[in-house]
Amino acid sequence: MARVYNFSAGPAVLPEEVLKEAAEEMMDYRGSGMSVMEMSHRSKTYDNIIKEAEADLRDLLNIPDNYKVLFLQGGASQQFAMIPMNLMKNKKAGYIVTGQWAKKAYQEAKIYGEAIELASSADETFSYIPDCSDLDIPDDVDYVYICENNTIYGTKFKELPNTKGHLLISDVSSCFLSEPMDVEKYGVIYGGVQKNIGPAGVVIAIIREDLITDDVLPGTPTMLKYKIHADNESLYNTPPAYGIYICGKVFKWIKKQGGLAAMKEYNEKKAAILYDFLDESKLFKGTVRKEDRSLMNVPFITGSDELDAKFIKEAKEAGFENLKGHRSVGGMRASIYNAMPIEGVEKLVAFMKEFEANNA
Ligand SMILES: *Cc1c(COP(=O)(O)O)cnc(C)c1O
């Protein structure tokens, strides 16, 4: 068995312990005589799996009792529509556009009402987070929307925007469970799990209870109402059952690592190895304003498309996979999610040093 160091932005690396456990339970899940994949989602055994996953997630994030946890499908992209359909009562919402995912959410919201761009960092290719301490926010917006960690550009909100009393909605797909969060500051927190938590096909939404109502935009399909999923504890229809089971294992793995505070410390240590090198390198450089750097996605360039391509090719041959930057920005990007071991980053930096010496 040869595992590579996988720097993919998503679907992405998962903890080896989790994969091994899942492999062991593949043919016979704990005496049930079947795989979790083959199991009724209405069975007692599966009910325990989904309940335990939720309980562990609540523990990790300290989710208050007045927030619901929903396991949904449709990818993070489906939330771009579900959020306005369920929450745009005044048909007006503010969006902070810090990258492609935020922009897609903003454009989707325009289908349902008036979406207002409150701030943007498009002027400098989304390489920074705009100052959101005193935005001009109309009084009647239903919510303020952010993408908290910008997967493609490698920026992260280190401080939440001042929403001036309005609801905050956050897409945390690529920083989910990478550090502690104060859930009470948000109306909705959601993320696709394929970046930092599990296999593609599951989206987790954490929603303040009073926001879950039947008062949705006319024409909202049943499957896109938060209330139907909340009333049925994520079992209105067949959920992405196997994916949720893997997420549950990852929650337990994170608890074993010491929880989110420990995860943050580890992630900071890991990211610093790469950022410190980028700051001193004569060949490679980071593309993001220092104070806005993500702990999870680290984009960098050499300044030459040719050298970038050479680096990506040689890195792949050396066992470092998926370092190519997003097709919209080029260059390189190392995604170093929770499950990327520190050795992976150390070895990548050693390889970059060698490449720099050989190509000076
Ligand atoms: C990947 C990603 C998305 C899109 O996720 P899908 O599950 O493919 O729809 C949305 N937002 C962020 C921040 C992402 O990283």
Short mmCIF file of C-alpha atoms and ligand atoms in Angstrom, two decimals:
data_model
loop_
_atom_site.label_atom_id
_atom_site.label_comp_id
_atom_site.label_asym_id
_atom_site.label_seq_id
_atom_site.Cartn_x
_atom_site.Cartn_y
_atom_site.Cartn_z
CA MET A 1 0.00 0.00 0.00
CA ALA A 2 1.45 3.32 -1.03
CA ARG A 3 -0.26 6.42 0.30
CA VAL A 4 0.74 9.79 -1.12
CA TYR A 5 0.70 13.17 0.55
CA ASN A 6 -2.57 14.49 -0.83
CA PHE A 7 -2.83 18.30 -0.89
CA SER A 8 -6.18 18.32 -2.70
CA ALA A 9 -8.59 21.15 -1.89
CA GLY A 10 -11.50 18.71 -1.89
CA PRO A 11 -12.42 15.94 -1.82
CA ALA A 12 -9.41 15.79 0.42
CA VAL A 13 -7.24 13.77 2.75
CA LEU A 14 -8.96 11.90 5.60
CA PRO A 15 -7.34 10.49 8.75
CA GLU A 16 -5.78 7.08 8.06
CA GLU A 17 -7.16 5.75 11.32
CA VAL A 18 -10.68 6.51 10.11
CA LEU A 19 -10.14 4.85 6.74
CA LYS A 20 -8.74 1.72 8.40
CA GLU A 21 -11.63 1.50 10.83
CA ALA A 22 -14.11 1.89 7.98
CA ALA A 23 -12.30 -0.84 6.06
CA GLU A 24 -12.49 -3.19 9.05
CA GLU A 25 -16.22 -2.57 9.38
CA MET A 26 -16.94 -2.77 5.65
CA MET A 27 -18.29 -6.35 5.46
CA ASP A 28 -19.86 -6.58 8.89
CA TYR A 29 -20.63 -3.46 10.87
CA ARG A 30 -20.34 -4.49 14.53
CA GLY A 31 -22.12 -7.81 14.25
CA SER A 32 -24.97 -6.53 12.04
CA GLY A 33 -23.79 -8.83 9.23
CA MET A 34 -23.85 -5.99 6.72
CA SER A 35 -22.05 -2.84 5.69
CA VAL A 36 -23.39 0.55 6.80
CA MET A 37 -23.88 1.13 3.06
CA GLU A 38 -26.44 -1.69 2.95
CA MET A 39 -28.32 -0.79 6.07
CA SER A 40 -31.81 0.71 6.40
CA HIS A 41 -31.61 4.31 7.49
CA ARG A 42 -34.66 3.53 9.65
CA SER A 43 -32.86 0.77 11.57
CA LYS A 44 -31.92 1.08 15.23
CA THR A 45 -28.28 0.54 14.32
CA TYR A 46 -28.25 3.43 11.89
CA ASP A 47 -30.22 5.63 14.25
CA ASN A 48 -27.42 5.18 16.77
CA ILE A 49 -24.83 6.13 14.14
CA ILE A 50 -26.50 9.41 13.15
CA LYS A 51 -27.44 10.34 16.75
CA GLU A 52 -23.91 9.72 17.97
CA ALA A 53 -22.45 11.73 15.09
CA GLU A 54 -24.66 14.67 16.00
CA ALA A 55 -23.85 14.38 19.70
CA ASP A 56 -20.09 14.35 18.98
CA LEU A 57 -20.36 17.35 16.66
CA ARG A 58 -22.35 19.22 19.33
CA ASP A 59 -19.65 18.41 21.83
CA LEU A 60 -16.83 19.53 19.58
CA LEU A 61 -18.37 22.87 18.65
CA ASN A 62 -20.22 23.44 21.91
CA ILE A 63 -23.43 23.88 19.96
CA PRO A 64 -26.13 25.47 22.15
CA ASP A 65 -29.47 23.66 22.56
CA ASN A 66 -31.33 26.28 20.54
CA TYR A 67 -29.42 25.33 17.38
CA LYS A 68 -30.39 22.42 15.13
CA VAL A 69 -27.84 20.27 13.35
CA LEU A 70 -28.95 19.08 9.90
CA PHE A 71 -27.23 16.55 7.67
CA LEU A 72 -28.20 17.51 4.13
CA GLN A 73 -27.28 16.79 0.51
CA GLY A 74 -26.77 18.83 -2.65
CA GLY A 75 -23.31 20.11 -1.79
CA ALA A 76 -22.45 23.48 -0.34
CA SER A 77 -23.69 24.92 -3.63
CA GLN A 78 -27.28 23.95 -2.85
CA GLN A 79 -27.11 26.12 0.26
CA PHE A 80 -26.52 29.10 -2.01
CA ALA A 81 -30.24 28.71 -2.90
CA MET A 82 -31.59 27.22 0.34
CA ILE A 83 -30.39 30.17 2.39
CA PRO A 84 -32.36 32.83 0.48
CA MET A 85 -35.36 30.53 -0.01
CA ASN A 86 -35.63 29.97 3.73
CA LEU A 87 -34.38 33.27 5.13
CA MET A 88 -35.01 36.12 2.69
CA LYS A 89 -38.28 37.29 4.23
CA ASN A 90 -37.72 40.94 3.24
CA LYS A 91 -36.20 39.81 -0.03
CA LYS A 92 -33.04 41.68 0.74
CA ALA A 93 -29.65 40.38 1.87
CA GLY A 94 -26.05 41.59 2.11
CA TYR A 95 -23.12 39.63 0.69
CA ILE A 96 -19.41 40.08 1.33
CA VAL A 97 -17.69 38.87 -1.81
CA THR A 98 -14.26 37.47 -1.01
CA GLY A 99 -13.89 34.88 -3.74
CA GLN A 100 -15.63 32.60 -6.19
CA TRP A 101 -17.75 30.71 -3.67
CA ALA A 102 -19.04 33.90 -2.08
CA LYS A 103 -19.70 35.31 -5.53
CA LYS A 104 -21.66 32.25 -6.59
CA ALA A 105 -23.77 32.51 -3.44
CA TYR A 106 -24.33 36.23 -4.12
CA GLN A 107 -25.37 35.58 -7.71
CA GLU A 108 -27.71 32.78 -6.67
CA ALA A 109 -29.39 35.03 -4.09
CA LYS A 110 -30.20 37.52 -6.86
CA ILE A 111 -32.64 34.98 -8.26
CA TYR A 112 -34.74 35.29 -5.09
CA GLY A 113 -34.47 38.91 -4.09
CA GLU A 114 -32.21 41.92 -3.84
CA ALA A 115 -28.68 40.80 -3.05
CA ILE A 116 -26.39 43.67 -2.12
CA GLU A 117 -22.62 43.47 -2.35
CA LEU A 118 -21.54 45.01 0.97
CA ALA A 119 -17.81 44.64 0.34
CA SER A 120 -15.50 42.88 -2.07
CA SER A 121 -11.84 42.09 -2.56
CA ALA A 122 -12.17 41.47 -6.30
CA ASP A 123 -9.97 44.53 -6.99
CA GLU A 124 -6.88 42.58 -5.90
CA THR A 125 -7.83 39.10 -7.10
CA PHE A 126 -9.38 38.25 -3.72
CA SER A 127 -5.96 38.19 -2.06
CA TYR A 128 -7.23 39.85 1.13
CA ILE A 129 -10.28 40.19 3.39
CA PRO A 130 -11.88 43.65 3.20
CA ASP A 131 -12.34 45.75 6.33
CA CYS A 132 -15.80 44.80 7.59
CA SER A 133 -15.82 46.74 10.84
CA ASP A 134 -18.15 49.51 9.67
CA LEU A 135 -20.04 48.45 6.57
CA ASP A 136 -22.94 50.36 5.13
CA ILE A 137 -25.72 47.80 5.75
CA PRO A 138 -29.36 48.68 4.93
CA ASP A 139 -31.61 48.22 7.97
CA ASP A 140 -33.98 45.83 6.28
CA VAL A 141 -31.56 43.13 5.10
CA ASP A 142 -32.50 39.65 6.25
CA TYR A 143 -28.92 38.58 6.79
CA VAL A 144 -25.25 39.22 6.07
CA TYR A 145 -23.46 36.42 4.25
CA ILE A 146 -19.78 35.49 4.27
CA CYS A 147 -17.55 32.70 3.04
CA GLU A 148 -15.33 32.40 6.08
CA ASN A 149 -12.39 30.58 4.52
CA ASN A 150 -11.81 31.13 0.82
CA THR A 151 -10.65 27.79 -0.48
CA ILE A 152 -9.45 28.99 -3.85
CA TYR A 153 -7.65 32.18 -2.81
CA GLY A 154 -6.40 31.09 0.63
CA THR A 155 -7.86 33.89 2.76
CA LYS A 156 -9.74 33.62 6.05
CA PHE A 157 -11.84 36.01 8.13
CA LYS A 158 -9.82 36.30 11.37
CA GLU A 159 -12.47 38.56 12.75
CA LEU A 160 -16.15 38.29 11.90
CA PRO A 161 -17.79 41.27 10.19
CA ASN A 162 -19.70 43.76 12.25
CA THR A 163 -23.19 42.92 11.01
CA LYS A 164 -24.75 45.73 13.07
CA GLY A 165 -27.24 43.40 14.64
CA HIS A 166 -28.14 41.48 11.50
CA LEU A 167 -28.00 37.73 11.22
CA LEU A 168 -24.68 36.28 10.12
CA ILE A 169 -24.66 33.36 7.68
CA SER A 170 -21.35 31.64 7.06
CA ASP A 171 -20.04 29.09 4.58
CA VAL A 172 -17.32 27.27 6.51
CA SER A 173 -16.79 24.40 4.06
CA SER A 174 -13.01 24.64 4.02
CA CYS A 175 -12.37 25.55 7.67
CA PHE A 176 -15.04 23.41 9.35
CA LEU A 177 -13.66 21.98 12.63
CA SER A 178 -10.18 23.37 11.99
CA GLU A 179 -10.48 25.57 15.09
CA PRO A 180 -13.06 26.48 17.75
CA MET A 181 -16.02 28.68 16.75
CA ASP A 182 -18.51 30.66 18.74
CA VAL A 183 -21.72 29.24 17.28
CA GLU A 184 -23.90 31.86 18.98
CA LYS A 185 -22.48 34.58 16.76
CA TYR A 186 -24.16 33.00 13.74
CA GLY A 187 -27.66 32.41 12.44
CA VAL A 188 -26.51 29.64 10.11
CA ILE A 189 -23.16 27.89 9.78
CA TYR A 190 -22.90 25.40 6.97
CA GLY A 191 -20.32 23.46 5.05
CA GLY A 192 -19.82 20.70 2.54
CA VAL A 193 -17.90 18.02 4.42
CA GLN A 194 -15.57 16.94 1.61
CA LYS A 195 -12.95 19.54 2.50
CA ASN A 196 -12.19 18.80 6.13
CA ILE A 197 -14.62 16.25 7.53
CA GLY A 198 -15.68 13.40 5.30
CA PRO A 199 -16.67 12.11 1.88
CA ALA A 200 -18.47 14.28 -0.67
CA GLY A 201 -22.25 14.11 -0.54
CA VAL A 202 -22.94 15.47 2.94
CA VAL A 203 -23.55 19.08 3.93
CA ILE A 204 -23.88 20.01 7.57
CA ALA A 205 -25.99 23.01 8.50
CA ILE A 206 -26.13 24.37 12.04
CA ILE A 207 -29.15 26.65 12.28
CA ARG A 208 -30.61 28.74 15.08
CA GLU A 209 -33.98 27.22 15.87
CA ASP A 210 -36.11 30.35 15.52
CA LEU A 211 -34.96 30.69 11.89
CA ILE A 212 -36.48 27.34 10.98
CA THR A 213 -40.07 28.10 10.01
CA ASP A 214 -42.72 27.44 7.37
CA ASP A 215 -42.43 31.05 6.26
CA VAL A 216 -40.30 30.40 3.17
CA LEU A 217 -40.36 31.90 -0.30
CA PRO A 218 -43.34 30.72 -2.40
CA GLY A 219 -42.44 27.76 -4.56
CA THR A 220 -39.68 26.47 -2.30
CA PRO A 221 -39.51 22.71 -2.92
CA THR A 222 -40.20 20.51 0.11
CA MET A 223 -36.67 19.09 -0.01
CA LEU A 224 -35.20 22.59 0.22
CA LYS A 225 -37.05 23.61 3.38
CA TYR A 226 -34.93 23.52 6.51
CA LYS A 227 -38.07 22.81 8.52
CA ILE A 228 -38.84 19.49 6.85
CA HIS A 229 -35.33 18.24 7.64
CA ALA A 230 -35.38 19.65 11.17
CA ASP A 231 -38.81 18.13 11.96
CA ASN A 232 -37.55 14.76 10.75
CA GLU A 233 -34.09 14.90 12.37
CA SER A 234 -32.35 14.69 8.99
CA LEU A 235 -34.29 11.54 8.12
CA TYR A 236 -37.12 12.99 6.00
CA ASN A 237 -35.84 10.95 3.08
CA THR A 238 -32.83 8.67 2.72
CA PRO A 239 -29.85 10.66 3.98
CA PRO A 240 -26.29 10.22 2.65
CA ALA A 241 -26.04 7.45 5.21
CA TYR A 242 -22.53 6.13 4.62
CA GLY A 243 -21.06 9.62 4.41
CA ILE A 244 -22.60 10.61 7.73
CA TYR A 245 -21.12 7.45 9.28
CA ILE A 246 -17.63 8.48 8.11
CA CYS A 247 -18.18 12.04 9.40
CA GLY A 248 -19.04 10.51 12.77
CA LYS A 249 -15.71 8.68 12.79
CA VAL A 250 -13.86 11.88 11.97
CA PHE A 251 -15.62 13.68 14.84
CA LYS A 252 -14.37 10.97 17.19
CA TRP A 253 -10.89 11.24 15.71
CA ILE A 254 -10.85 15.01 16.33
CA LYS A 255 -11.99 14.45 19.92
CA LYS A 256 -9.13 12.01 20.34
CA GLN A 257 -6.69 14.64 19.09
CA GLY A 258 -7.88 16.88 21.91
CA GLY A 259 -10.78 18.71 20.29
CA LEU A 260 -10.83 21.93 18.32
CA ALA A 261 -8.40 23.93 20.46
CA ALA A 262 -5.77 21.22 19.95
CA MET A 263 -6.66 21.03 16.27
CA LYS A 264 -6.10 24.77 15.93
CA GLU A 265 -2.73 24.58 17.63
CA TYR A 266 -1.67 21.75 15.33
CA ASN A 267 -2.96 23.55 12.24
CA GLU A 268 -1.13 26.76 13.19
CA LYS A 269 2.10 24.88 13.68
CA LYS A 270 1.67 23.09 10.35
CA ALA A 271 0.79 26.22 8.36
CA ALA A 272 3.67 28.19 9.92
CA ILE A 273 6.18 25.71 8.50
CA LEU A 274 4.98 26.46 4.99
CA TYR A 275 4.35 30.21 5.41
CA ASP A 276 7.74 30.77 7.10
CA PHE A 277 9.43 29.11 4.18
CA LEU A 278 7.42 31.12 1.63
CA ASP A 279 8.45 34.33 3.43
CA GLU A 280 12.15 33.54 3.18
CA SER A 281 12.23 31.78 -0.20
CA LYS A 282 13.80 33.52 -3.19
CA LEU A 283 11.80 31.43 -5.65
CA PHE A 284 8.39 30.77 -4.11
CA LYS A 285 6.05 33.33 -2.71
CA GLY A 286 2.63 33.36 -1.09
CA THR A 287 -0.12 35.30 -2.83
CA VAL A 288 -2.18 36.41 0.19
CA ARG A 289 -1.90 39.41 2.51
CA LYS A 290 -0.19 38.08 5.63
CA GLU A 291 -2.85 38.92 8.20
CA ASP A 292 -5.56 37.22 6.13
CA ARG A 293 -3.79 33.93 5.47
CA SER A 294 -5.80 30.73 5.75
CA LEU A 295 -4.54 27.86 7.90
CA MET A 296 -6.11 25.42 5.47
CA ASN A 297 -5.40 26.51 1.88
CA VAL A 298 -2.01 27.94 0.99
CA PRO A 299 -1.62 29.31 -2.55
CA PHE A 300 1.85 30.15 -3.84
CA ILE A 301 3.65 30.91 -7.09
CA THR A 302 7.15 31.10 -8.53
CA GLY A 303 6.27 33.97 -10.87
CA SER A 304 6.88 31.80 -13.94
CA ASP A 305 4.15 29.58 -15.41
CA GLU A 306 6.82 27.30 -16.78
CA LEU A 307 8.52 26.79 -13.42
CA ASP A 308 5.13 26.33 -11.74
CA ALA A 309 4.32 23.52 -14.17
CA LYS A 310 7.75 21.95 -13.67
CA PHE A 311 7.34 22.10 -9.91
CA ILE A 312 3.88 20.51 -9.98
CA LYS A 313 5.14 17.72 -12.22
CA GLU A 314 8.25 16.95 -10.16
CA ALA A 315 6.32 17.20 -6.90
CA LYS A 316 3.83 14.64 -8.18
CA GLU A 317 6.67 12.27 -9.10
CA ALA A 318 8.00 12.67 -5.56
CA GLY A 319 4.62 11.71 -4.01
CA PHE A 320 3.07 15.15 -3.38
CA GLU A 321 -0.29 15.11 -5.13
CA ASN A 322 -2.78 17.77 -6.16
CA LEU A 323 -0.60 20.85 -5.72
CA LYS A 324 -1.91 22.56 -8.84
CA GLY A 325 -3.72 25.81 -8.04
CA HIS A 326 -7.39 26.27 -8.89
CA ARG A 327 -7.95 26.48 -12.64
CA SER A 328 -9.08 30.10 -12.24
CA VAL A 329 -5.87 31.35 -10.57
CA GLY A 330 -3.05 29.02 -11.64
CA GLY A 331 0.16 28.58 -9.65
CA MET A 332 0.15 26.15 -6.75
CA ARG A 333 -2.05 25.54 -3.75
CA ALA A 334 -1.34 23.24 -0.83
CA SER A 335 -4.47 22.38 1.11
CA ILE A 336 -3.36 21.27 4.54
CA TYR A 337 -6.56 20.24 6.26
CA ASN A 338 -6.84 18.61 9.71
CA ALA A 339 -5.88 15.17 8.43
CA MET A 340 -2.66 16.30 6.71
CA PRO A 341 0.12 15.18 9.04
CA ILE A 342 2.84 17.65 9.95
CA GLU A 343 5.40 15.36 8.26
CA GLY A 344 3.59 15.96 4.98
CA VAL A 345 4.20 19.70 5.23
CA GLU A 346 7.78 19.27 6.46
CA LYS A 347 8.57 16.98 3.54
CA LEU A 348 6.89 19.32 1.07
CA VAL A 349 8.99 22.24 2.32
CA ALA A 350 12.16 20.12 2.10
CA PHE A 351 11.20 19.28 -1.49
CA MET A 352 10.55 22.96 -2.28
CA LYS A 353 13.98 23.89 -0.91
CA GLU A 354 15.61 21.29 -3.10
CA PHE A 355 13.64 22.50 -6.13
CA GLU A 356 14.68 26.06 -5.39
CA ALA A 357 18.36 25.09 -5.21
CA ASN A 358 18.13 23.17 -8.48
CA ASN A 359 16.34 25.96 -10.32
CA ALA A 360 18.11 29.05 -9.01
C1 LIG B 1 -15.89 23.54 -2.24
C2 LIG B 1 -16.63 24.71 -1.72
C3 LIG B 1 -17.96 24.96 -2.09
C4 LIG B 1 -18.72 24.11 -3.08
O1 LIG B 1 -18.96 22.86 -2.56
P1 LIG B 1 -19.86 21.78 -3.32
O2 LIG B 1 -20.12 20.79 -2.24
O3 LIG B 1 -19.04 21.25 -4.45
O4 LIG B 1 -21.09 22.45 -3.79
C5 LIG B 1 -18.59 26.05 -1.53
N1 LIG B 1 -17.95 26.86 -0.66
C6 LIG B 1 -16.68 26.64 -0.29
C7 LIG B 1 -16.02 27.56 0.68
C8 LIG B 1 -15.98 25.55 -0.80
O5 LIG B 1 -14.70 25.35 -0.44
#
